[in-house]
C-alpha atoms as a PDB file:
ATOM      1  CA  UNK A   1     140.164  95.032  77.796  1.00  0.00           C
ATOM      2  CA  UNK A   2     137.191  92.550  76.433  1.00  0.00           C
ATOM      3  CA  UNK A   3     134.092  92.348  77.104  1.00  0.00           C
ATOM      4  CA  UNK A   4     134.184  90.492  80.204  1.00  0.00           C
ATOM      5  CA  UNK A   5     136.361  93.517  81.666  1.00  0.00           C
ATOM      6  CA  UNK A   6     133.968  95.867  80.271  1.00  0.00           C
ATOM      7  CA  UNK A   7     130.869  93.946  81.764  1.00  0.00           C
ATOM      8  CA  UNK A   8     133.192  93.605  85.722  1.00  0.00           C
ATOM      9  CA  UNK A   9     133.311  97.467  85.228  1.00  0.00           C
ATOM     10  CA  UNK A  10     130.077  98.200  84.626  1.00  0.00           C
ATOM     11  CA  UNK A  11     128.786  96.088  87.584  1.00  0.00           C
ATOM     12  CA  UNK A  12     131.526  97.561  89.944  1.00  0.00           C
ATOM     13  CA  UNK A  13     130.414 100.906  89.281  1.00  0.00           C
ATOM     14  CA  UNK A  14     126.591 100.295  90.499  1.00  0.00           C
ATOM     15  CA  UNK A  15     128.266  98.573  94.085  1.00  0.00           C
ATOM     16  CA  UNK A  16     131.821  98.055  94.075  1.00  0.00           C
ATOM     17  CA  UNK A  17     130.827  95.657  97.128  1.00  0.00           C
ATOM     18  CA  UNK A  18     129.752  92.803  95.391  1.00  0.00           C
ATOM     19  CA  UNK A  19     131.145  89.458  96.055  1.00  0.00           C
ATOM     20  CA  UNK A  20     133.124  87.259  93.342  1.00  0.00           C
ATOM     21  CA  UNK A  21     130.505  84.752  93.600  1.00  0.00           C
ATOM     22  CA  UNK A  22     127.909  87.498  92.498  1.00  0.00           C
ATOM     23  CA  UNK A  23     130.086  89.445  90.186  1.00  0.00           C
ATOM     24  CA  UNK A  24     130.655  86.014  88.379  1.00  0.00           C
ATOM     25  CA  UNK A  25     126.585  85.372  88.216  1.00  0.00           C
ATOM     26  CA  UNK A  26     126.523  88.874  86.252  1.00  0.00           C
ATOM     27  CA  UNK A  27     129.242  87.905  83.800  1.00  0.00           C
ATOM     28  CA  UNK A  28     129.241  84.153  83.327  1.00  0.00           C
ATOM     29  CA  UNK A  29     132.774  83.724  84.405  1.00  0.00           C
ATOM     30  CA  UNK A  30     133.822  81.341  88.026  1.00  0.00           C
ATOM     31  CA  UNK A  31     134.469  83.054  91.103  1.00  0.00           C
ATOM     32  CA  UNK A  32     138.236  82.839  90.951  1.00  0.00           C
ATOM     33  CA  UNK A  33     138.071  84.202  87.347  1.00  0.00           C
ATOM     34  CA  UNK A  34     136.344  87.248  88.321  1.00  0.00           C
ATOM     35  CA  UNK A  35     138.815  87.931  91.360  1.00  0.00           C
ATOM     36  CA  UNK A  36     141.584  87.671  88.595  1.00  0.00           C
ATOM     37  CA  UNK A  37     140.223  89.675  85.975  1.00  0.00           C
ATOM     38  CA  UNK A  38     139.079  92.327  89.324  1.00  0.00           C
ATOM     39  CA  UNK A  39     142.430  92.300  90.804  1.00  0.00           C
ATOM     40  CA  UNK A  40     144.354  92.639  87.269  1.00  0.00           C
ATOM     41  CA  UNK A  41     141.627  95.762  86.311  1.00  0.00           C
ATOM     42  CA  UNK A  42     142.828  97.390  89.827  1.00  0.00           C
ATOM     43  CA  UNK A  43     146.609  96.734  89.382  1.00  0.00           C
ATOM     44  CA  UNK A  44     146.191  98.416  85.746  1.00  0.00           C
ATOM     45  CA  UNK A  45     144.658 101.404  87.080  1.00  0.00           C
ATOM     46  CA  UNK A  46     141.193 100.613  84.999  1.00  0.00           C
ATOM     47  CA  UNK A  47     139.785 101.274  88.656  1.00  0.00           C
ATOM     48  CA  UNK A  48     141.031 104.605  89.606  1.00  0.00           C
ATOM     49  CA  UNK A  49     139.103 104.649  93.035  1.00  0.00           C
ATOM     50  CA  UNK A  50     136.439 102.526  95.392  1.00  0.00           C
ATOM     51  CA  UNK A  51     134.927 104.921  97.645  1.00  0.00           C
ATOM     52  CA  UNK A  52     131.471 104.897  99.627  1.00  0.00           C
ATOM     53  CA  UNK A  53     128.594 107.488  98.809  1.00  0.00           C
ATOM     54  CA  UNK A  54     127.166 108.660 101.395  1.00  0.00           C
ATOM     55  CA  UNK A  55     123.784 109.852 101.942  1.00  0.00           C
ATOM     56  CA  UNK A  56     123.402 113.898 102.755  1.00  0.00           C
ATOM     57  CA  UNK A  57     120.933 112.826 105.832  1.00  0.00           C
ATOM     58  CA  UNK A  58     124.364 110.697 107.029  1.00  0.00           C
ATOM     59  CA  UNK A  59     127.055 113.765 106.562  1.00  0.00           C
ATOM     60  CA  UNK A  60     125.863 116.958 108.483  1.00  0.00           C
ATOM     61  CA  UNK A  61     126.107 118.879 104.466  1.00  0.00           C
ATOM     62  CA  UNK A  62     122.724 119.350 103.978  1.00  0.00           C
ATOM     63  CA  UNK A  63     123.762 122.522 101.148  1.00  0.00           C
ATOM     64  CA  UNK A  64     124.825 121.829  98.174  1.00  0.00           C
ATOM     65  CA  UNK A  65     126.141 124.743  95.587  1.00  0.00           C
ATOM     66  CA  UNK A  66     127.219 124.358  92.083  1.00  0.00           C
ATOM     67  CA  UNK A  67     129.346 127.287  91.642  1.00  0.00           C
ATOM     68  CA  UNK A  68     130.685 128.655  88.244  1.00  0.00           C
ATOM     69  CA  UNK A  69     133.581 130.553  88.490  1.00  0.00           C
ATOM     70  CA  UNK A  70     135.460 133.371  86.046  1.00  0.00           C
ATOM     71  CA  UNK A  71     139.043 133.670  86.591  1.00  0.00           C
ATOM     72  CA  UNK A  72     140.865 137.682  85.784  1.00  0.00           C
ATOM     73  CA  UNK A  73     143.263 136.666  84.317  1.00  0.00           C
ATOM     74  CA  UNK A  74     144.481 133.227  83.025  1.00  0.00           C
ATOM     75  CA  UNK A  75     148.443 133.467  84.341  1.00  0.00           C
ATOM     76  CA  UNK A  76     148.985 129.958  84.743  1.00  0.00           C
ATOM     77  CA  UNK A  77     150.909 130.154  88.763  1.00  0.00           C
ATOM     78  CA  UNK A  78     147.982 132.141  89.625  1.00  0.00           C
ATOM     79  CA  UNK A  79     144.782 129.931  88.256  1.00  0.00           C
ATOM     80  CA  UNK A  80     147.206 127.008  88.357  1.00  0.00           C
ATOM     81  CA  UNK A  81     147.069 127.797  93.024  1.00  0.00           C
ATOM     82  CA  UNK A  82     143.740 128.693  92.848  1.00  0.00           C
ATOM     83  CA  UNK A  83     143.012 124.956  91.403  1.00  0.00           C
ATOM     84  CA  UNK A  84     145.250 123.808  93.986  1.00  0.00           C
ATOM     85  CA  UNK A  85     143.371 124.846  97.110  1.00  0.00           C
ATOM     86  CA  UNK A  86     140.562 124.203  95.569  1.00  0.00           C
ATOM     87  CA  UNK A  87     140.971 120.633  95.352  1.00  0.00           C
ATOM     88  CA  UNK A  88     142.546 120.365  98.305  1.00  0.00           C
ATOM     89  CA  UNK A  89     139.384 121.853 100.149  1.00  0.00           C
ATOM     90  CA  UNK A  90     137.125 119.472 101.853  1.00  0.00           C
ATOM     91  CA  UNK A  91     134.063 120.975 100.696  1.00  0.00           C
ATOM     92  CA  UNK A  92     134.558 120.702  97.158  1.00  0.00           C
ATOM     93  CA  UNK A  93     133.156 117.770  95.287  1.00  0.00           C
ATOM     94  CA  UNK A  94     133.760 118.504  91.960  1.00  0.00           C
ATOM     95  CA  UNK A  95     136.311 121.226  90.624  1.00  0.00           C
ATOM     96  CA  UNK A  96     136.106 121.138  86.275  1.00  0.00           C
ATOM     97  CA  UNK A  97     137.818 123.554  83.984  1.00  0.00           C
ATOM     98  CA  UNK A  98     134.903 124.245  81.728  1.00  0.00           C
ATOM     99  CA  UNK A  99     134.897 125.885  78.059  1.00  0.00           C
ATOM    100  CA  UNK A 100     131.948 129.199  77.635  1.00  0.00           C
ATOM    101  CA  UNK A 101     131.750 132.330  79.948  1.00  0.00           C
ATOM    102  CA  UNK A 102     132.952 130.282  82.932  1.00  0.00           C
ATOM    103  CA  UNK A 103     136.296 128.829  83.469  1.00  0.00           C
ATOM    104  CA  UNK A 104     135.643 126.403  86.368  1.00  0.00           C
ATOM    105  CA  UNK A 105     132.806 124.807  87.494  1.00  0.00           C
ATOM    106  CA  UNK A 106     132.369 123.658  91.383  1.00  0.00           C
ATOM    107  CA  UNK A 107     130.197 121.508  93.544  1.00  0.00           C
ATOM    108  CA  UNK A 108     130.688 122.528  96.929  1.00  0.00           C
ATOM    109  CA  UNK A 109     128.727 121.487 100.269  1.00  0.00           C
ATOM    110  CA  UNK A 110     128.098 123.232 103.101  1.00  0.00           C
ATOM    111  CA  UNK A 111     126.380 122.568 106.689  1.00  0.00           C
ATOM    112  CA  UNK A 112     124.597 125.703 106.322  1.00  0.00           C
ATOM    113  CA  UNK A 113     124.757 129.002 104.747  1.00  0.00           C
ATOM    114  CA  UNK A 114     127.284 130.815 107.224  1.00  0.00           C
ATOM    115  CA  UNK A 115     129.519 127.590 106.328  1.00  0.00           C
ATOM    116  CA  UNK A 116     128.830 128.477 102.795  1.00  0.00           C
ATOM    117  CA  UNK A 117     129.667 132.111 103.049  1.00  0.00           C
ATOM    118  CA  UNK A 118     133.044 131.467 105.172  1.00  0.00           C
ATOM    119  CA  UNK A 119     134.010 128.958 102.235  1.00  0.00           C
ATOM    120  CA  UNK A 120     133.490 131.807  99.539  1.00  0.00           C
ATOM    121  CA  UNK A 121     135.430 134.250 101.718  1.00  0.00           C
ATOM    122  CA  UNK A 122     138.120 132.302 101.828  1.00  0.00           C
ATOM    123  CA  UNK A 123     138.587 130.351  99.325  1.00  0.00           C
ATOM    124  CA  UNK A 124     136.751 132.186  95.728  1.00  0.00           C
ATOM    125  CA  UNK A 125     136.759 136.137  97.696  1.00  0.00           C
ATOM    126  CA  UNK A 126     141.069 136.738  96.203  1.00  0.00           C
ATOM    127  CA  UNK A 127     142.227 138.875  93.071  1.00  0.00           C
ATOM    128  CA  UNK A 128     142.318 135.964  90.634  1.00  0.00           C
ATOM    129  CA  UNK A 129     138.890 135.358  90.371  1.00  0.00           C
ATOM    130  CA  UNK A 130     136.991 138.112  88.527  1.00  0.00           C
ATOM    131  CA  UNK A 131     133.138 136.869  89.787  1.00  0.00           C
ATOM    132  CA  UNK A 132     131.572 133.380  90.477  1.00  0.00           C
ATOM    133  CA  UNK A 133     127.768 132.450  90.254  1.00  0.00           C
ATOM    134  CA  UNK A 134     125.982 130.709  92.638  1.00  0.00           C
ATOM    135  CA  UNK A 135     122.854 128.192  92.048  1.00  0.00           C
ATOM    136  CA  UNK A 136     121.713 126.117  95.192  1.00  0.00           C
ATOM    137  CA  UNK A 137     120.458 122.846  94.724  1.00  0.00           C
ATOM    138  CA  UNK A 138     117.281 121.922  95.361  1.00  0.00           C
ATOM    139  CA  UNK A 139     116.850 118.749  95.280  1.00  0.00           C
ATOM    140  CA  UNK A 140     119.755 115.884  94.046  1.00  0.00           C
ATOM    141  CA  UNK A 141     117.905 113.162  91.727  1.00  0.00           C
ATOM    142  CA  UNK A 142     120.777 111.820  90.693  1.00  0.00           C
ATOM    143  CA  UNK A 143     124.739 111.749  91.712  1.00  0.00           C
ATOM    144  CA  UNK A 144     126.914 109.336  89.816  1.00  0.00           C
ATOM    145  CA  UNK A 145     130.449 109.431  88.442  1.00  0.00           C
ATOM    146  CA  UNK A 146     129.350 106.120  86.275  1.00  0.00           C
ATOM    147  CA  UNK A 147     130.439 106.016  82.741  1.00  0.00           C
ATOM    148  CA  UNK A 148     128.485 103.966  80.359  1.00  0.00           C
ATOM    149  CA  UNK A 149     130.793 100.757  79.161  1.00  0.00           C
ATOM    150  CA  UNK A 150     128.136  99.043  76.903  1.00  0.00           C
END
């Protein structure tokens, strides 16, 4: 990957959307170079995913919880299905095995707090987890899964 891949990257990760044309005004490469070099990044798996962010006005989740979670015990079947279903739940934006006190750490969303509580009940409320801590967000200043390429 050179420095032309790096600099495609980069701009795809701030709108993904962007034509050739414009893509190849950023980087100083011709259209049809640029729709190479894109199409070659995506068939290399350098782009894992395009997906659209939506706006929390636009989705009917107007909670969001970052949850940390402490597992009982660390037998792999049982943390290993717990993982599982929890990225297989629709409410869960992030799921991270973390390092410290903690073992995982979760973003979940909710459309309000009964929501919330049903997805707890289910889903966190089973003998593998010893406790989980709960910290609402306030306010969301910034929500990116951009990596710096520079």
């Amino acid at each position: 990957m050179d420095q032309t891949d790096r600099a495609l990257l980069a701009c795809l990760q701030q709108d993904n959307m962007q034509t050739a044309d414009r893509l190849a005004e950023q980087v100083g490469r011709s259209p049809s170079a640029v729709a190479r070099r894109v199409r070659r990044l995506r068939a290399e798996g350098a782009i894992a995913a395009e997906t659209a962010v939506l706006s929390d006005a636009a989705t009917g989740y107007p909670l969001s919880a970052v949850i940390h979670v402490q597992l009982e015990s660390h037998v792999p079947h049982e943390s290993n299905r717990l993982r599982q279903r929890l990225i297989a739940h629709p409410q869960v934006q992030l799921c991270l095995d973390i390092a410290g006190a903690f073992d995982i750490v979760l973003l979940v969303v909710a459309a309000n707090m009964e929501v919330f509580n049903a997805f707890t009940l289910s889903v966190l409320e089973q003998p593998v987890v010893r406790r989980f801590e709960t910290s609402f967000v306030k306010k969301r200043h910034k929500a990116t899964l951009a990596v710096p390429l520079d």
